[in-house]
Short mmCIF file of C-alpha atoms and ligand atoms in Angstrom, two decimals:
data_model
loop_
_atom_site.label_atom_id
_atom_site.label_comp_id
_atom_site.label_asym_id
_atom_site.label_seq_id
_atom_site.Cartn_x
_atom_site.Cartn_y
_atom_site.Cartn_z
CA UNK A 146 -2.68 -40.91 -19.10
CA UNK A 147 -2.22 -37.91 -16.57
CA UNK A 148 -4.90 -35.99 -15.16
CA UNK A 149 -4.41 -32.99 -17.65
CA UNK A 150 -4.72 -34.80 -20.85
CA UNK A 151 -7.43 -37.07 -19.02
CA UNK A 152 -9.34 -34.05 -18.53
CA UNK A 153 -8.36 -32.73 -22.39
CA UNK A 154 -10.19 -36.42 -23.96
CA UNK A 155 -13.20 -35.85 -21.56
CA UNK A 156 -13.97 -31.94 -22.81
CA UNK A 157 -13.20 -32.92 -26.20
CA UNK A 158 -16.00 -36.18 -26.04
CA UNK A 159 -18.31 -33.39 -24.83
CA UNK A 160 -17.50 -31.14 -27.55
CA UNK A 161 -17.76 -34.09 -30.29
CA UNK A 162 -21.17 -35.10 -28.57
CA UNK A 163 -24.25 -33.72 -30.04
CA UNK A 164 -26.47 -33.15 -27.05
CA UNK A 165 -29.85 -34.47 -26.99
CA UNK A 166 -32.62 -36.65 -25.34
CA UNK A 167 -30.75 -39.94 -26.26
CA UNK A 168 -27.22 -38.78 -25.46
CA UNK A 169 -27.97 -36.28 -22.68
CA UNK A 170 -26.96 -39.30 -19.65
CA UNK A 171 -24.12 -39.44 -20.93
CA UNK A 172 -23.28 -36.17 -21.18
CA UNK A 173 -24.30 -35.82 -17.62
CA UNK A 174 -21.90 -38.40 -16.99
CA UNK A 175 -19.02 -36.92 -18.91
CA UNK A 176 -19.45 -33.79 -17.16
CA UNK A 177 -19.76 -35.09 -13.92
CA UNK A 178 -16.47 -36.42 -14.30
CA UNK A 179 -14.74 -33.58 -15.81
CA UNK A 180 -15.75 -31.41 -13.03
CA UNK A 181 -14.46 -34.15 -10.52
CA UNK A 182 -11.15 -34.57 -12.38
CA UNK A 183 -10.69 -30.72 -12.46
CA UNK A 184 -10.95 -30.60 -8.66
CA UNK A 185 -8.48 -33.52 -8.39
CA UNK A 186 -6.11 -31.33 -10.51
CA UNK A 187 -6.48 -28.55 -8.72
CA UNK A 188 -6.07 -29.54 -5.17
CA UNK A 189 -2.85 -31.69 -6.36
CA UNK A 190 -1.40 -28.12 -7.94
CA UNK A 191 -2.36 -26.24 -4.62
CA UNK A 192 -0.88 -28.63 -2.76
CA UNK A 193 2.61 -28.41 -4.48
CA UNK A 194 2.32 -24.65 -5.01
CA UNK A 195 2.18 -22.91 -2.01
CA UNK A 196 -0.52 -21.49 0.73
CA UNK A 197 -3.33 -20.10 -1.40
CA UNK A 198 -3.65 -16.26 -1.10
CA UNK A 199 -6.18 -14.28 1.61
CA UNK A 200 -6.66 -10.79 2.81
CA UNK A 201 -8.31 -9.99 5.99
CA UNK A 202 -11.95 -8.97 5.33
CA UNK A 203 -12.49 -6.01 7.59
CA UNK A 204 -15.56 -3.59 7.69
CA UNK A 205 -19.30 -3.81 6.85
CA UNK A 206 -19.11 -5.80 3.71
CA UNK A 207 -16.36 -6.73 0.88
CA UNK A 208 -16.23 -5.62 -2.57
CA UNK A 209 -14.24 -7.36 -5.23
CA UNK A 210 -12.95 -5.01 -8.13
CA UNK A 211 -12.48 -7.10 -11.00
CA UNK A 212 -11.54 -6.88 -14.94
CA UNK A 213 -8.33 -6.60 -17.42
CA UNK A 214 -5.00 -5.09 -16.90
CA UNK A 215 -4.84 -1.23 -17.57
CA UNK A 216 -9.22 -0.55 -17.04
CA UNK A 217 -8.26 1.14 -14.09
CA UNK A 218 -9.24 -0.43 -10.85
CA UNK A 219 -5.94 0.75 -8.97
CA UNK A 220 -7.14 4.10 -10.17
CA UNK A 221 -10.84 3.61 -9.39
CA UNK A 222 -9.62 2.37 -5.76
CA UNK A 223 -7.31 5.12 -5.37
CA UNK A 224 -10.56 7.79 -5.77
CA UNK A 225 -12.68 6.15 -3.63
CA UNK A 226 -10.44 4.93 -0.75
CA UNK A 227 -7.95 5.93 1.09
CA UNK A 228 -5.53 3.16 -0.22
CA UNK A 229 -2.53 3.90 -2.43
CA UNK A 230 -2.38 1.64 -4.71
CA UNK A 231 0.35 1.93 -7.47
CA UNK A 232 -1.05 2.75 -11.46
CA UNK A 233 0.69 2.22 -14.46
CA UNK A 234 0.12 2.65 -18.14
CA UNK A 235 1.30 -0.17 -18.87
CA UNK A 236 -0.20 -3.88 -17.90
CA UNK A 237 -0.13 -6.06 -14.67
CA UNK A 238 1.00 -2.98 -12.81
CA UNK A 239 -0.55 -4.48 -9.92
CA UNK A 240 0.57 -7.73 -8.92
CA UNK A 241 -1.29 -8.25 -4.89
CA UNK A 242 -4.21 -7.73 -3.83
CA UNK A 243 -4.38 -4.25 -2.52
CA UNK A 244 -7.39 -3.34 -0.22
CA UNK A 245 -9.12 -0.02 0.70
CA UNK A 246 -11.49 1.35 2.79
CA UNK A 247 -14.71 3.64 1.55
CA UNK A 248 -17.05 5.27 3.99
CA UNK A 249 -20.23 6.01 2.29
CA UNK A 250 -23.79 6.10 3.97
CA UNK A 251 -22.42 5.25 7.35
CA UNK A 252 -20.77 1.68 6.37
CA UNK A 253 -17.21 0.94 5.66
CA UNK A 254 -16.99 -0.64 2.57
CA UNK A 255 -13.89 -3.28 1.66
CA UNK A 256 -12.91 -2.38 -1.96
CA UNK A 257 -10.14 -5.36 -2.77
CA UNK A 258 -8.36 -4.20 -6.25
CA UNK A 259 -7.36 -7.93 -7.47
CA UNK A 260 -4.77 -7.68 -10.08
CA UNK A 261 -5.60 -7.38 -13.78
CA UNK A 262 -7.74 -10.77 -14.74
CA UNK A 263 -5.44 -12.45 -17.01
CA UNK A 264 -2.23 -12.90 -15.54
CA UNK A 265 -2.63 -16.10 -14.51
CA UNK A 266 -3.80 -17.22 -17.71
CA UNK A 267 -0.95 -15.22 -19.86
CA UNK A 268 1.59 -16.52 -17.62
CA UNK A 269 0.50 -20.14 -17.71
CA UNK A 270 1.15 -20.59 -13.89
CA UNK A 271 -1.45 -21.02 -11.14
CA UNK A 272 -0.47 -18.20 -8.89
CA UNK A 273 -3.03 -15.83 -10.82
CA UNK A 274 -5.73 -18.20 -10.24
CA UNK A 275 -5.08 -18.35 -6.65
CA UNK A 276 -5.15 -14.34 -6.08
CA UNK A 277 -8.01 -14.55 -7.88
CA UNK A 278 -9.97 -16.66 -5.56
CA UNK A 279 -9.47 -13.62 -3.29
CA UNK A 280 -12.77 -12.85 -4.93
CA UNK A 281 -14.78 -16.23 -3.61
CA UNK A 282 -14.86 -14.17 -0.19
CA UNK A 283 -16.47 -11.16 -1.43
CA UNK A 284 -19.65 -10.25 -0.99
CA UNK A 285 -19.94 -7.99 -4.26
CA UNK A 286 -18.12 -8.05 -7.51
CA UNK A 287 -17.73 -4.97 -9.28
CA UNK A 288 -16.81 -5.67 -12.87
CA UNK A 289 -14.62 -2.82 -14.06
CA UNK A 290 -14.68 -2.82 -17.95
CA UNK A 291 -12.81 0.23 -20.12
CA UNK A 292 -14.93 1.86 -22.46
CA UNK A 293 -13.16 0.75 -25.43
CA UNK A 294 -13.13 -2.69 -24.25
CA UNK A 295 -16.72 -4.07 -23.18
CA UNK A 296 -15.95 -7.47 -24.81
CA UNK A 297 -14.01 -8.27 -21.64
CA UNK A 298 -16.70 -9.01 -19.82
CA UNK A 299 -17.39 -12.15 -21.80
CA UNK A 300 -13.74 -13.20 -20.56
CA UNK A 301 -14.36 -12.42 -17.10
CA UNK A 302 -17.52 -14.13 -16.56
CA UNK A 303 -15.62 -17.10 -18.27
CA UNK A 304 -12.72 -17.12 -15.58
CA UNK A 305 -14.88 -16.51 -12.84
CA UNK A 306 -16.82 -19.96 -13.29
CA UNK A 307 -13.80 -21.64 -14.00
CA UNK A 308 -12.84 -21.18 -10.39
CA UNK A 309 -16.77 -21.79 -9.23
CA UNK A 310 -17.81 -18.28 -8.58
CA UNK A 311 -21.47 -18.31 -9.91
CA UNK A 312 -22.19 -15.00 -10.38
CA UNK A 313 -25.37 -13.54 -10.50
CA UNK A 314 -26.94 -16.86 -9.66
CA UNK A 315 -28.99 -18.42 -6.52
CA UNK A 316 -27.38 -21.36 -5.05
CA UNK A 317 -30.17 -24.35 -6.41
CA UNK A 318 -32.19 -25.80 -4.68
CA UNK A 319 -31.12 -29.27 -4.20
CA UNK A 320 -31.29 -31.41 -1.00
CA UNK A 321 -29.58 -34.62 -1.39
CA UNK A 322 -30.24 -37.16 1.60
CA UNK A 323 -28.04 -40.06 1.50
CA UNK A 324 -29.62 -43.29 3.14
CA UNK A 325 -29.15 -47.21 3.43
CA UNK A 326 -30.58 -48.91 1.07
CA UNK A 327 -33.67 -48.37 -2.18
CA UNK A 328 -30.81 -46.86 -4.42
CA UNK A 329 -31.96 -43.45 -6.18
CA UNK A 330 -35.38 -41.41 -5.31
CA UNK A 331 -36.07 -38.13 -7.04
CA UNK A 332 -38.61 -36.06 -6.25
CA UNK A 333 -39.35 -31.90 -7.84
CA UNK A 334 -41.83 -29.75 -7.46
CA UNK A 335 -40.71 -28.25 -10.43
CA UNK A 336 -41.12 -29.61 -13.82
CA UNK A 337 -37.56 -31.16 -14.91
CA UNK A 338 -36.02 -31.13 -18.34
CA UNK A 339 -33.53 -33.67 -17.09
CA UNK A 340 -34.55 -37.38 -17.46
CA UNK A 341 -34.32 -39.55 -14.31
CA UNK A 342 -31.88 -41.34 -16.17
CA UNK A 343 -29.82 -38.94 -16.52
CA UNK A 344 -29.89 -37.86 -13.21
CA UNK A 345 -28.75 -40.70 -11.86
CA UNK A 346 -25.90 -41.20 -13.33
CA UNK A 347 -24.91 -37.95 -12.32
CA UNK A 348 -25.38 -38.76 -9.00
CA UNK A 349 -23.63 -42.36 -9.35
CA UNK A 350 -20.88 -40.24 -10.85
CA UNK A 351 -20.35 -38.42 -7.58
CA UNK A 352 -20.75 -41.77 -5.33
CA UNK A 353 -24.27 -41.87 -4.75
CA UNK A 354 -26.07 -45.16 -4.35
CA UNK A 355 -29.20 -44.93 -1.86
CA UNK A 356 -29.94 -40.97 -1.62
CA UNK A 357 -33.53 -39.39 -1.61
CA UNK A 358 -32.89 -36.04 -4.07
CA UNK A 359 -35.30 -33.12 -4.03
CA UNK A 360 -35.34 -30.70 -6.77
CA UNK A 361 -36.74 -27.00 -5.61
CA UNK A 362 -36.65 -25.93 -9.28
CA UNK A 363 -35.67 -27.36 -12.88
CA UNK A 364 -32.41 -27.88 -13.45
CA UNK A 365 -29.61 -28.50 -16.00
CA UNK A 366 -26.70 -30.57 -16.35
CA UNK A 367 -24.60 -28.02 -14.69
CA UNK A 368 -26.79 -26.54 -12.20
CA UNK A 369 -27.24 -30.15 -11.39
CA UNK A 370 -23.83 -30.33 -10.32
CA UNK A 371 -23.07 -27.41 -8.82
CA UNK A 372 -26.20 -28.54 -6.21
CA UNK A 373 -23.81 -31.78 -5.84
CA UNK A 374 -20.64 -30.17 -5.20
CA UNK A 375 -20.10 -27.78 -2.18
CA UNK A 376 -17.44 -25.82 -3.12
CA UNK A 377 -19.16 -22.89 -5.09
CA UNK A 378 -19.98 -19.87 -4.17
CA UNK A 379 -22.72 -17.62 -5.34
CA UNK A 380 -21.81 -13.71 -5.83
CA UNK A 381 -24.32 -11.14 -7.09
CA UNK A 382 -22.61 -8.29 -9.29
CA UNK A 383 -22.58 -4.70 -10.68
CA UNK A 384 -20.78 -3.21 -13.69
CA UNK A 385 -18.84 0.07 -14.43
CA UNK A 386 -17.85 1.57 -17.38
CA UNK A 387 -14.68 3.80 -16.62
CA UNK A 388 -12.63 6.24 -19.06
CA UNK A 389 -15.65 7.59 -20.58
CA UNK A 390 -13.75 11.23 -20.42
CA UNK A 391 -12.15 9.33 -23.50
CA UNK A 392 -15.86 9.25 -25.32
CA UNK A 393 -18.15 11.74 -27.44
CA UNK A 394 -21.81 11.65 -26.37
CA UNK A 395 -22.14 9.80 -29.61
CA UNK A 396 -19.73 7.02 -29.09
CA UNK A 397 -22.18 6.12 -25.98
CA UNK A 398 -25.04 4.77 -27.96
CA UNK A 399 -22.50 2.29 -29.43
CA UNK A 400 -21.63 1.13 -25.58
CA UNK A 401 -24.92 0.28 -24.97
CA UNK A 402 -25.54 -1.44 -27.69
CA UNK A 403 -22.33 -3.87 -26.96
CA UNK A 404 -23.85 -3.60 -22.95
CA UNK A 405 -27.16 -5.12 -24.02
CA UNK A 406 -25.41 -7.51 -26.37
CA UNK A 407 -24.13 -9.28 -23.08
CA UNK A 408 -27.84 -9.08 -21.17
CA UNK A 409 -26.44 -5.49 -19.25
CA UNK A 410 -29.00 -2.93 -19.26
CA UNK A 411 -27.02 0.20 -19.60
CA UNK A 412 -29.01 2.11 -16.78
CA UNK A 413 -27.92 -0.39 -14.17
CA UNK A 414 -24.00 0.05 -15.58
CA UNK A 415 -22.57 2.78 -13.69
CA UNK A 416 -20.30 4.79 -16.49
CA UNK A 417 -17.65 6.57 -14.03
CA UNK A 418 -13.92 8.17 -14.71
CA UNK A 419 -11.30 7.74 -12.52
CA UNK A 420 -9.40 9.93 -13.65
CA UNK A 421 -11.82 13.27 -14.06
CA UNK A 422 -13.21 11.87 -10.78
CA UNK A 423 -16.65 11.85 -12.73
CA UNK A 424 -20.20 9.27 -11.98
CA UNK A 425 -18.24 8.36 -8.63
CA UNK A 426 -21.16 9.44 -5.88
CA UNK A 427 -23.35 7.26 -8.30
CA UNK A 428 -21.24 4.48 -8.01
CA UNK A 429 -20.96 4.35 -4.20
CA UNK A 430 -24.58 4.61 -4.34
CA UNK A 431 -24.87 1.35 -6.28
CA UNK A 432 -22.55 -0.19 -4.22
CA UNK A 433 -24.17 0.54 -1.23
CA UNK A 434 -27.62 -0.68 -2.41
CA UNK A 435 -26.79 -3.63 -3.77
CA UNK A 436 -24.86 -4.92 -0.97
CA UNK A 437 -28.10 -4.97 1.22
CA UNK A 438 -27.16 -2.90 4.12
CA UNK A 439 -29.02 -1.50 6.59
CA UNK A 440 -28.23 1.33 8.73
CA UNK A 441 -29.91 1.72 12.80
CA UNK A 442 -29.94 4.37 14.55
CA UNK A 443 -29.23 3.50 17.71
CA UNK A 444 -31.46 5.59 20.44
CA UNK A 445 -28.97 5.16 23.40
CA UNK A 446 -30.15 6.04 26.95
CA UNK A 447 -29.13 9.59 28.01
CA UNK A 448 -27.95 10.48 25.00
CA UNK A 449 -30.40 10.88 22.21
CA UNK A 450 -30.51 9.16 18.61
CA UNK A 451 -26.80 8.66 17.30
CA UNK A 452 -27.50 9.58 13.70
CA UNK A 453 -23.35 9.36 12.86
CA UNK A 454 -22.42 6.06 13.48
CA UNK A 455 -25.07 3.97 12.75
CA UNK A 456 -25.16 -0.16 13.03
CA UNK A 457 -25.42 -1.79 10.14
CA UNK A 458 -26.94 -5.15 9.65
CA UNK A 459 -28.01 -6.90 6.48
CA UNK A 460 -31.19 -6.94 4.53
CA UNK A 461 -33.59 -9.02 6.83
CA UNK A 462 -31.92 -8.62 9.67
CA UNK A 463 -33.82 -9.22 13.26
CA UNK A 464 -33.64 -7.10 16.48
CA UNK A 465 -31.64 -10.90 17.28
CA UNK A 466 -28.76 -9.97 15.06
CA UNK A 467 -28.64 -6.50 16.32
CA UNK A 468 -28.49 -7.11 19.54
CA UNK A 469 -25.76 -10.29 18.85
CA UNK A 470 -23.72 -7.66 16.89
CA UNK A 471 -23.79 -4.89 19.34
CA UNK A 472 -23.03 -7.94 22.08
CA UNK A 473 -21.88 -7.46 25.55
CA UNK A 474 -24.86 -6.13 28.43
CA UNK A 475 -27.11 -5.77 25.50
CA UNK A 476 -27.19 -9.53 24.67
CA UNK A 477 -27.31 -10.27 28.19
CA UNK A 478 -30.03 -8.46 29.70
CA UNK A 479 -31.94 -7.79 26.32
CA UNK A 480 -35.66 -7.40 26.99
CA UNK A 481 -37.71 -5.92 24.34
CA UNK A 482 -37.06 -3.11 21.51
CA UNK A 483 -38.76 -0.24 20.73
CA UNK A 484 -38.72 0.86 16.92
CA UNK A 485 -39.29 3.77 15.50
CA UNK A 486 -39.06 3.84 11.54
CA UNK A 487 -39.70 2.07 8.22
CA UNK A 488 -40.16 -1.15 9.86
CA UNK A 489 -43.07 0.00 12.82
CA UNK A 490 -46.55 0.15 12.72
CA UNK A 491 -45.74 3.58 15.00
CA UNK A 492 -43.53 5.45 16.35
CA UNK A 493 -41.60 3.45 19.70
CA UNK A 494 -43.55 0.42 18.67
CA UNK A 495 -42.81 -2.42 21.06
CA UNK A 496 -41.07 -5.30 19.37
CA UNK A 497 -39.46 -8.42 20.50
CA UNK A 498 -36.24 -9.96 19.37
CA UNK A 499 -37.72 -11.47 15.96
CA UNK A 500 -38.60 -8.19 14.64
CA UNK A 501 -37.06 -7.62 11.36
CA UNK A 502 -35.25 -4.29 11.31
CA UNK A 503 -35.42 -1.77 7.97
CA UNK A 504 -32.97 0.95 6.58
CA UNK A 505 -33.09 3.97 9.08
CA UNK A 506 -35.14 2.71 11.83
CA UNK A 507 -34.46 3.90 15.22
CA UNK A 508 -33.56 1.22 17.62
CA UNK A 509 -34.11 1.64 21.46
CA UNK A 510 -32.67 -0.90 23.27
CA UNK A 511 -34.50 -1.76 26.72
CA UNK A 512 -32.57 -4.33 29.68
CA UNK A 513 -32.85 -5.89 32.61
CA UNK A 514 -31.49 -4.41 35.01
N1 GTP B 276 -8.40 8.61 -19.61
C1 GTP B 276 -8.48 7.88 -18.51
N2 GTP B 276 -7.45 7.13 -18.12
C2 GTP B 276 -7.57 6.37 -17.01
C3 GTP B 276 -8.76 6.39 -16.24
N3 GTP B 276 -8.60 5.53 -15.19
C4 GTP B 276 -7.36 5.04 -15.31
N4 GTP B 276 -6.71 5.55 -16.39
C5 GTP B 276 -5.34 5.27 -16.84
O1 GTP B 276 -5.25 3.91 -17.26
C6 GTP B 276 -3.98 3.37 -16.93
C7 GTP B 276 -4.12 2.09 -16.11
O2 GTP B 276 -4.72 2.40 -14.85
P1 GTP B 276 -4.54 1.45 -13.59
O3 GTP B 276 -5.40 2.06 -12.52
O4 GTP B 276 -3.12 1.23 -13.28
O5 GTP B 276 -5.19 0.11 -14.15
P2 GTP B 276 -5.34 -1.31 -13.42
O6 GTP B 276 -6.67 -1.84 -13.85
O7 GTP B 276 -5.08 -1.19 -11.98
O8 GTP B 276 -4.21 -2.18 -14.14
P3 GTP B 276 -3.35 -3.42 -13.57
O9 GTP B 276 -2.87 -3.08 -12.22
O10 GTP B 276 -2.29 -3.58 -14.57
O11 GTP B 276 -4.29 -4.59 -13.57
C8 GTP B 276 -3.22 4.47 -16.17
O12 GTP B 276 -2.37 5.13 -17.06
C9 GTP B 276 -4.34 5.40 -15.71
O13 GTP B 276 -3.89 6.72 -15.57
C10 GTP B 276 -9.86 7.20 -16.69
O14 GTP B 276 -10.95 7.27 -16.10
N5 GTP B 276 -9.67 7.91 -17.84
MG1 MG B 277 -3.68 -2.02 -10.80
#
């Protein structure tokens, strides 16, 4: 048997399985093996098939448009860049990756328009998958869906964990610790659905024989083994409804309805057009929050608070990070900080390096000398 029709008998034992208490090990087996056999499958094809597919990530942060031929991401990227990327009525206009830059709030945002979702898929060859994992890299996926044509979103999700981009999801929290000997140890400190059983044969599955597990929270079968496997990648993402200068005000209620059907609240889905240039500001906004920037004013010696080009940093970040980012004399001979801002108790508080820095604080910077 090859590996594809190997992989064809497992799903369809899962399928033919009903799932419960007295079957659910070996489900968890079955599974465990399906997801190793796909990964055999897919590094074999990669390795005939060419160099896999990357684009340089430049700026503050990456965004990843994705969704269906002819929604309009070349269009949508073409408004809010200053990339010209080709657009088409007709489908699979765009066939690379094309990136773009957008300033907004004082960060330079990546926008990557990835090439309508199903090509890969409609052409039966592998090369669509592989500019799609373009998108493991990002930091942000914006899901572009046309008006007409929310059900995509069902599809998208659906390709998107086929090539392990959980989206929307924390990474769980598993720590597995291999050791010598006393086979299989679980501990949780959250309650677990799973049965011990059932966990270890997972884990046998994937070659364990003495490891200590911990268990942060409950899992399933599948969170279970995405914890065992190292190669996904968690990606929090927003949603935009574009062409709605095709709509009546009426037609709108209908949209939201099929947005809640799929768990989207239809005030956190931006509803733009990229072609009457309409709801764009709004979406840059979004973008820009939910990437967790930061900006810093930087209060430089001589020459007053630059308020144009501010630093940014992430969410969290320290006066550490700052000063690692900004490098050079300032890592050096770094001192001590004084903030001014959101994230001080008053105005030129002094601060050492393990501060934690907010949106628009004022950063003074004082060295050795
Ligand atoms: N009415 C209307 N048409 C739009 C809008 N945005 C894009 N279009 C049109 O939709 C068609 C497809 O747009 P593209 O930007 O090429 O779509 P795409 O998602 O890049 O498509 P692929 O490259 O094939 O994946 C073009 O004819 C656009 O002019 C919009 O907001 N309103
Ligand atoms: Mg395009």
């Amino acid at each position: 048997m090859g590996l594809e029709e190997e992989i064809e008998s497992i799903e369809e034992e899962i399928a033919s399985t009903p799932y419960n208490k007295s079957t659910e090990s070996h489900v968890g087996r079955l599974k465990a093996k399906l997801a190793e056999k796909k990964e055999k499958l897919e590094n074999q094809s990669s390795a005939g098939g060419g160099t896999g597919y990357s684009v340089e990530k430049t700026g503050d942060a990456t965004v990843a448009l994705v969704g269906f031929p002819s929604v309009g991401k070349s269009s949508l990227l073409n408004v809010l860049t200053n990339a010209e990327s080709e657009t088409g009525a007709y489908e699979f206009t765009t066939l690379d990756v094309n990136p773009g830059m957008c300033k907004h709030r004082g960060a330079n945002i990546q926008l990557l328009d990835v090439p309508g979702l199903i090509k890969g898929a409609a052409t039966g060859k592998g090369d669509g998958k592989q500019v799609l994992s373009v998108v493991r890299n990002a930091d942000l996926i914006l899901f572009v869906l046309s008006v007409f044509e929310i059900e995509q979103y069902d599809r998208l999700q659906e390709e998107l964990y086929n090539i392990k981009i959980r989206v929307d999801q924390q990474p769980p929290r598993i720590t597995v610790r291999s050791k010598i000997k006393d086979g299989i140890k679980i501990t949780s400190s959250a309650e677990q659905e799973l049965d011990e059983a059932t966990i270890k044969e997972v884990m046998r599955e994937y070659g364990y024989v003495n490891a200590d597990i911990n268990f942060g929270e409950a899992v399933d079968i599948d969170r279970l083994i995405d914890g065992l496997m190292e190669n996904r990648v968690y990606i929090p993402s927003i949603t935009c409804v574009n062409k709605v200068d095709l709509i009546t005000p009426e037609y709108k209620e209908t949209v939201d309805e099929q947005l809640r059907e799929r768990d989207l609240d239809p005030e956190e889905v931006t509803f733009i057009s990229a072609e009457a240039e309409r709801g764009l500001e709004a979406l840059k906004d979004r973008l820009w929050e939910n990437l967790g920037l930061i900006r810093v004013y930087m209060d430089k010696p001589g020459r007053g608070v630059d308020y144009d080009e501010p630093l940014m940093l992430r969410e969290g970040a320290t006066i550490e990070e700052a000063v690692s980012k900004l490098g050079g004399e300032f890592e050096e001979r770094f001192r001590f900080a004084r903030v001014s801002g959101p994230s001080a108790t008053h105005d030129k508080q002094q601060v050492g390096d393990q501060h934690v820095l907010e949106d628009e604080d004022v950063l003074k910077l004082i060295l050795r000398r």
